Tab-separated table of C-alpha atoms in Angstrom:
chain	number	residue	atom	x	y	z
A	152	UNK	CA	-63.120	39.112	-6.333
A	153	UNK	CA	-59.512	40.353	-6.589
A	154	UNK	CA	-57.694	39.740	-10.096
A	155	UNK	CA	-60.795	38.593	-11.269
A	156	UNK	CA	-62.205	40.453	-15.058
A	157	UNK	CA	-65.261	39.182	-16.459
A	158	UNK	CA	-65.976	40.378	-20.221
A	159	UNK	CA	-68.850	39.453	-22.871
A	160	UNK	CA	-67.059	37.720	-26.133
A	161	UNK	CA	-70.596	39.302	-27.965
A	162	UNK	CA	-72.508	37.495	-30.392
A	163	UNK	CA	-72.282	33.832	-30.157
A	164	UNK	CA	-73.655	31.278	-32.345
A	165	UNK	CA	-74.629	27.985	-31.501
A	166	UNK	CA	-75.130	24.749	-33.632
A	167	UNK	CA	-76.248	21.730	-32.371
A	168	UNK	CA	-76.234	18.266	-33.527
A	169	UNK	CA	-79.503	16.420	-34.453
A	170	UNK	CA	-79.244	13.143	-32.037
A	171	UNK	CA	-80.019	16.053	-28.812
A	172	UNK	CA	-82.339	18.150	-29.916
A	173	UNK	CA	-82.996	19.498	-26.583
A	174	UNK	CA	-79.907	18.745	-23.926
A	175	UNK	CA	-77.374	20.457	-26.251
A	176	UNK	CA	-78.542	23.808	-27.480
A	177	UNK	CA	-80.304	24.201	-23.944
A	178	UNK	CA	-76.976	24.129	-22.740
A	179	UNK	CA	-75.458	26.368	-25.027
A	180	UNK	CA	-77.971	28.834	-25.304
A	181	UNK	CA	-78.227	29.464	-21.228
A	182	UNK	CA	-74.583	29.179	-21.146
A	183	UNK	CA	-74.106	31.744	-23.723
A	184	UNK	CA	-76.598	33.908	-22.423
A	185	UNK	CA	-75.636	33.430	-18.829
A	186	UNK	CA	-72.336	35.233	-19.447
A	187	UNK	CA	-74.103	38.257	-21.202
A	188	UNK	CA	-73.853	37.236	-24.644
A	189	UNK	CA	-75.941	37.453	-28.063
A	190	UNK	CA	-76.939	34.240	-29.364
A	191	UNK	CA	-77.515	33.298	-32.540
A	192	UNK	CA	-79.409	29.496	-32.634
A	193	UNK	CA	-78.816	27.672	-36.010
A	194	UNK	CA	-80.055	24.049	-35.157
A	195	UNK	CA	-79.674	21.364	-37.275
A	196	UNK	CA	-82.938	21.223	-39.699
A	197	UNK	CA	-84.576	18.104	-38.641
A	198	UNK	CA	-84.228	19.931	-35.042
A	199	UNK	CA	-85.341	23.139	-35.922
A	200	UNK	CA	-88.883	23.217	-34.328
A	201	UNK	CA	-87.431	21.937	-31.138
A	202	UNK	CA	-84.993	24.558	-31.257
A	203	UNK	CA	-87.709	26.973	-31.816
A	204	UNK	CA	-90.298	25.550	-29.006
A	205	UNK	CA	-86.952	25.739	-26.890
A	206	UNK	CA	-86.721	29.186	-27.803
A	207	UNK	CA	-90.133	30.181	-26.685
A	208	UNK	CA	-89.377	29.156	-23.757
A	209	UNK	CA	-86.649	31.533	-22.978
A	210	UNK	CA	-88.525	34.375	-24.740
A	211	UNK	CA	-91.333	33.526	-22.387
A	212	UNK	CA	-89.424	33.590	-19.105
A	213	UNK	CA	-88.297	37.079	-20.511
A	214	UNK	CA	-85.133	36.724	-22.477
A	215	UNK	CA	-85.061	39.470	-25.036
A	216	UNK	CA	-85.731	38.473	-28.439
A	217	UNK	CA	-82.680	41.196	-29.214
A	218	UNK	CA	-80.404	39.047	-27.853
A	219	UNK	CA	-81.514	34.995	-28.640
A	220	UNK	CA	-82.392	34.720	-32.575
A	221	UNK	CA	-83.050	32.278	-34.862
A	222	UNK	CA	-81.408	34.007	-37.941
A	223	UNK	CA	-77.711	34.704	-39.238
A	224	UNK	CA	-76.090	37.397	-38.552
A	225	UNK	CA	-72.624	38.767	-40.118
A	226	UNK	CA	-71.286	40.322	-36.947
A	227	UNK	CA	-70.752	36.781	-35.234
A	228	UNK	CA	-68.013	36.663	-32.479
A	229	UNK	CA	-68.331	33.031	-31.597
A	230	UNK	CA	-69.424	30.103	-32.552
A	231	UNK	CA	-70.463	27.115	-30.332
A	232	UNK	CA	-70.641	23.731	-32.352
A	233	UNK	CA	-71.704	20.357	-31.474
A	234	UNK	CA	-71.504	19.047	-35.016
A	235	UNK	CA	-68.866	17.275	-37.600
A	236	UNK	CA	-65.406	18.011	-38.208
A	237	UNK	CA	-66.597	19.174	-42.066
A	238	UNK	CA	-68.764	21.505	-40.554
A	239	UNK	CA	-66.068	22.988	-38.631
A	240	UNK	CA	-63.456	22.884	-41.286
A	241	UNK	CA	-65.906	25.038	-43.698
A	242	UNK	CA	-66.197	27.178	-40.924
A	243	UNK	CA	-62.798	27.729	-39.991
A	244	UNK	CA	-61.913	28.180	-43.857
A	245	UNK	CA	-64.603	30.811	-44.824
A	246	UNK	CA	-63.705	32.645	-41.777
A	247	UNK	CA	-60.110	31.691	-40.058
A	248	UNK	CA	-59.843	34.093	-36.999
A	249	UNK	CA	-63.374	33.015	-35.818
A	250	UNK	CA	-63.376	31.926	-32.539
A	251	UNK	CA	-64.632	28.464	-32.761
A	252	UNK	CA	-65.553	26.099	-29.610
A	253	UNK	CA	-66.506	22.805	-31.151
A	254	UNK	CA	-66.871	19.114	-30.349
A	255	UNK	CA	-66.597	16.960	-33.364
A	256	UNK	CA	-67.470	13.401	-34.123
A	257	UNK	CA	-64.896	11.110	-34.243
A	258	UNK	CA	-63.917	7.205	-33.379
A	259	UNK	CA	-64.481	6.613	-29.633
A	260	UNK	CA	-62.463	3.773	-28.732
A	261	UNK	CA	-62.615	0.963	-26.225
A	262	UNK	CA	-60.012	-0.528	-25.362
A	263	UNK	CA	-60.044	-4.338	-23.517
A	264	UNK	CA	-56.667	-5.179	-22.479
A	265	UNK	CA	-56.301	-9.603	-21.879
A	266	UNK	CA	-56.542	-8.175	-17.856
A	267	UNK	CA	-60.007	-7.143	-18.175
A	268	UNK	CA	-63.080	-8.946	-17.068
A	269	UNK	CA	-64.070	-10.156	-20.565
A	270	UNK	CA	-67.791	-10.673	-19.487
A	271	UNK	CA	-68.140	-7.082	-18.253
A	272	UNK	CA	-65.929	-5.841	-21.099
A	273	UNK	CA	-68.317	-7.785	-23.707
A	274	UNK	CA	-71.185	-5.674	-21.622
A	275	UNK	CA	-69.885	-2.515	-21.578
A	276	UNK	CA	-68.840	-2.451	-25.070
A	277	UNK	CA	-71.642	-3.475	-26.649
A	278	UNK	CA	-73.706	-0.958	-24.014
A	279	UNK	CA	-71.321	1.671	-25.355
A	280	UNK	CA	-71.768	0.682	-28.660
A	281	UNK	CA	-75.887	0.311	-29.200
A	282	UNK	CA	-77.318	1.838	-26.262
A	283	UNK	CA	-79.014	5.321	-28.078
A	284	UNK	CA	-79.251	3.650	-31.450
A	285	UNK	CA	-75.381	4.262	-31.349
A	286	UNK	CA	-76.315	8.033	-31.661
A	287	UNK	CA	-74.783	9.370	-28.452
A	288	UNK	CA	-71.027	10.834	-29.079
A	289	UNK	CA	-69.491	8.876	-27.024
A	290	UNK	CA	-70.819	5.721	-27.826
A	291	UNK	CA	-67.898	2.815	-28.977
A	292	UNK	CA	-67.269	3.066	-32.511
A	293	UNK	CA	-63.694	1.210	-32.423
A	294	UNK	CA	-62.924	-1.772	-30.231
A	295	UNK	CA	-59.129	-2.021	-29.995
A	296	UNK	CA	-58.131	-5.208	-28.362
A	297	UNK	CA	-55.049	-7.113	-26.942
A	298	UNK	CA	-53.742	-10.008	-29.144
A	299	UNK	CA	-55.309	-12.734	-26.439
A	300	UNK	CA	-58.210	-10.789	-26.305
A	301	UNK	CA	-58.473	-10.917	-29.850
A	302	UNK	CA	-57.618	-14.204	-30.195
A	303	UNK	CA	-59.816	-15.332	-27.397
A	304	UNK	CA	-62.789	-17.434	-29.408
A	305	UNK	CA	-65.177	-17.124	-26.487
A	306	UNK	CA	-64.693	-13.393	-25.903
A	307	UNK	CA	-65.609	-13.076	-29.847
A	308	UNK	CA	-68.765	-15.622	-29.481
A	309	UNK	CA	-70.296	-13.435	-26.207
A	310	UNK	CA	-69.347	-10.275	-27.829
A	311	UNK	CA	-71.413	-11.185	-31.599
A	312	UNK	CA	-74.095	-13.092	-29.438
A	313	UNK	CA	-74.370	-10.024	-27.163
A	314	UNK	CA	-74.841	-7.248	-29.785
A	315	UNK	CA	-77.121	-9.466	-31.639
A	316	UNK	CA	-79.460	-10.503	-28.677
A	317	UNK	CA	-79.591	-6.482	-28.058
A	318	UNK	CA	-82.756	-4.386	-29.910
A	319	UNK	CA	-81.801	-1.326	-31.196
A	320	UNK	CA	-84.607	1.130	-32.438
A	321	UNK	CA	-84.795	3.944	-35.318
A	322	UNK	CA	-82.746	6.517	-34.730
């Protein structure tokens, strides 16, 4: 294509959360890979042996062991994060010209304004917020409401007897 460069960053390191073992550094690993990068995998521990089984199965489709490790490596040129913001923040302070790609927990709101269906915002909401154990990133973690919305007793009674008729597992 015309005006159109393609160049390798080099060796990328990914870190994924715990709550995906699988989803997330699949996609960061082929993605990094994919565009002819190194990658380093540094999963979080409790993940580690589905990071490793995931790795197995790129080394046995014939991905190079050279270029997708399990192990540090001081000559990293990016770093891929799916993690917490005091995760990044170490990383950005130990080493402030990295070039980091990171998504970060945080408060996901919801927001019900007094136009919304309350009985499908009461549903979605509490779907947001206890659907995956509440372990999925984007799950609700902050309910901002209108005043009449907050001062709405039946919208309070469905949304308490909603979340407590739902059965959320172990993480």
């Amino acid at each position: 294509y015309e005006n159109l460069e393609f160049s390798v960053k080099g060796v990328g390191v990914v870190v994924p959360p715990w709550n995906f073992p699988v989803a997330i550094p699949l996609g960061g690993v082929a993605s990094t890979l994919a565009a002819g990068n190194t990658v380093i995998i540094k999963p979080a521990s409790v993940a580690a042996l589905t990071a490793y089984e995931m790795c197995k199965c790129f080394w046995d489709a014939g991905i190079s062991k050279n270029v997708l490790h399990l192990i540090a490596n001081k000559d990293v040129d990016f770093v891929i994060l799916t993690g917490g913001e005091d995760t990044a923040a170490t990383m950005l302070k130990t080493r402030p010209d990295l070039f980091l790609t990171a998504e970060t927990g945080g408060k996901d709101a919801t927001i019900v304004t007094n136009m919304a269906d309350r009985e499908q915002a009461v549903k979605n909401v509490c779907q947001s917020a206890f659907a995956n154990s509440g372990q999925k990133c984007s799950a609700t973690s902050l309910l901002v409401l209108e005043e009449e919305v907050y001062n709405d007793e039946a919208f309070k009674k469905a949304l308490v007897d909603t979340a407590a008729s739902m059965s959320v597992g172990s993480v």
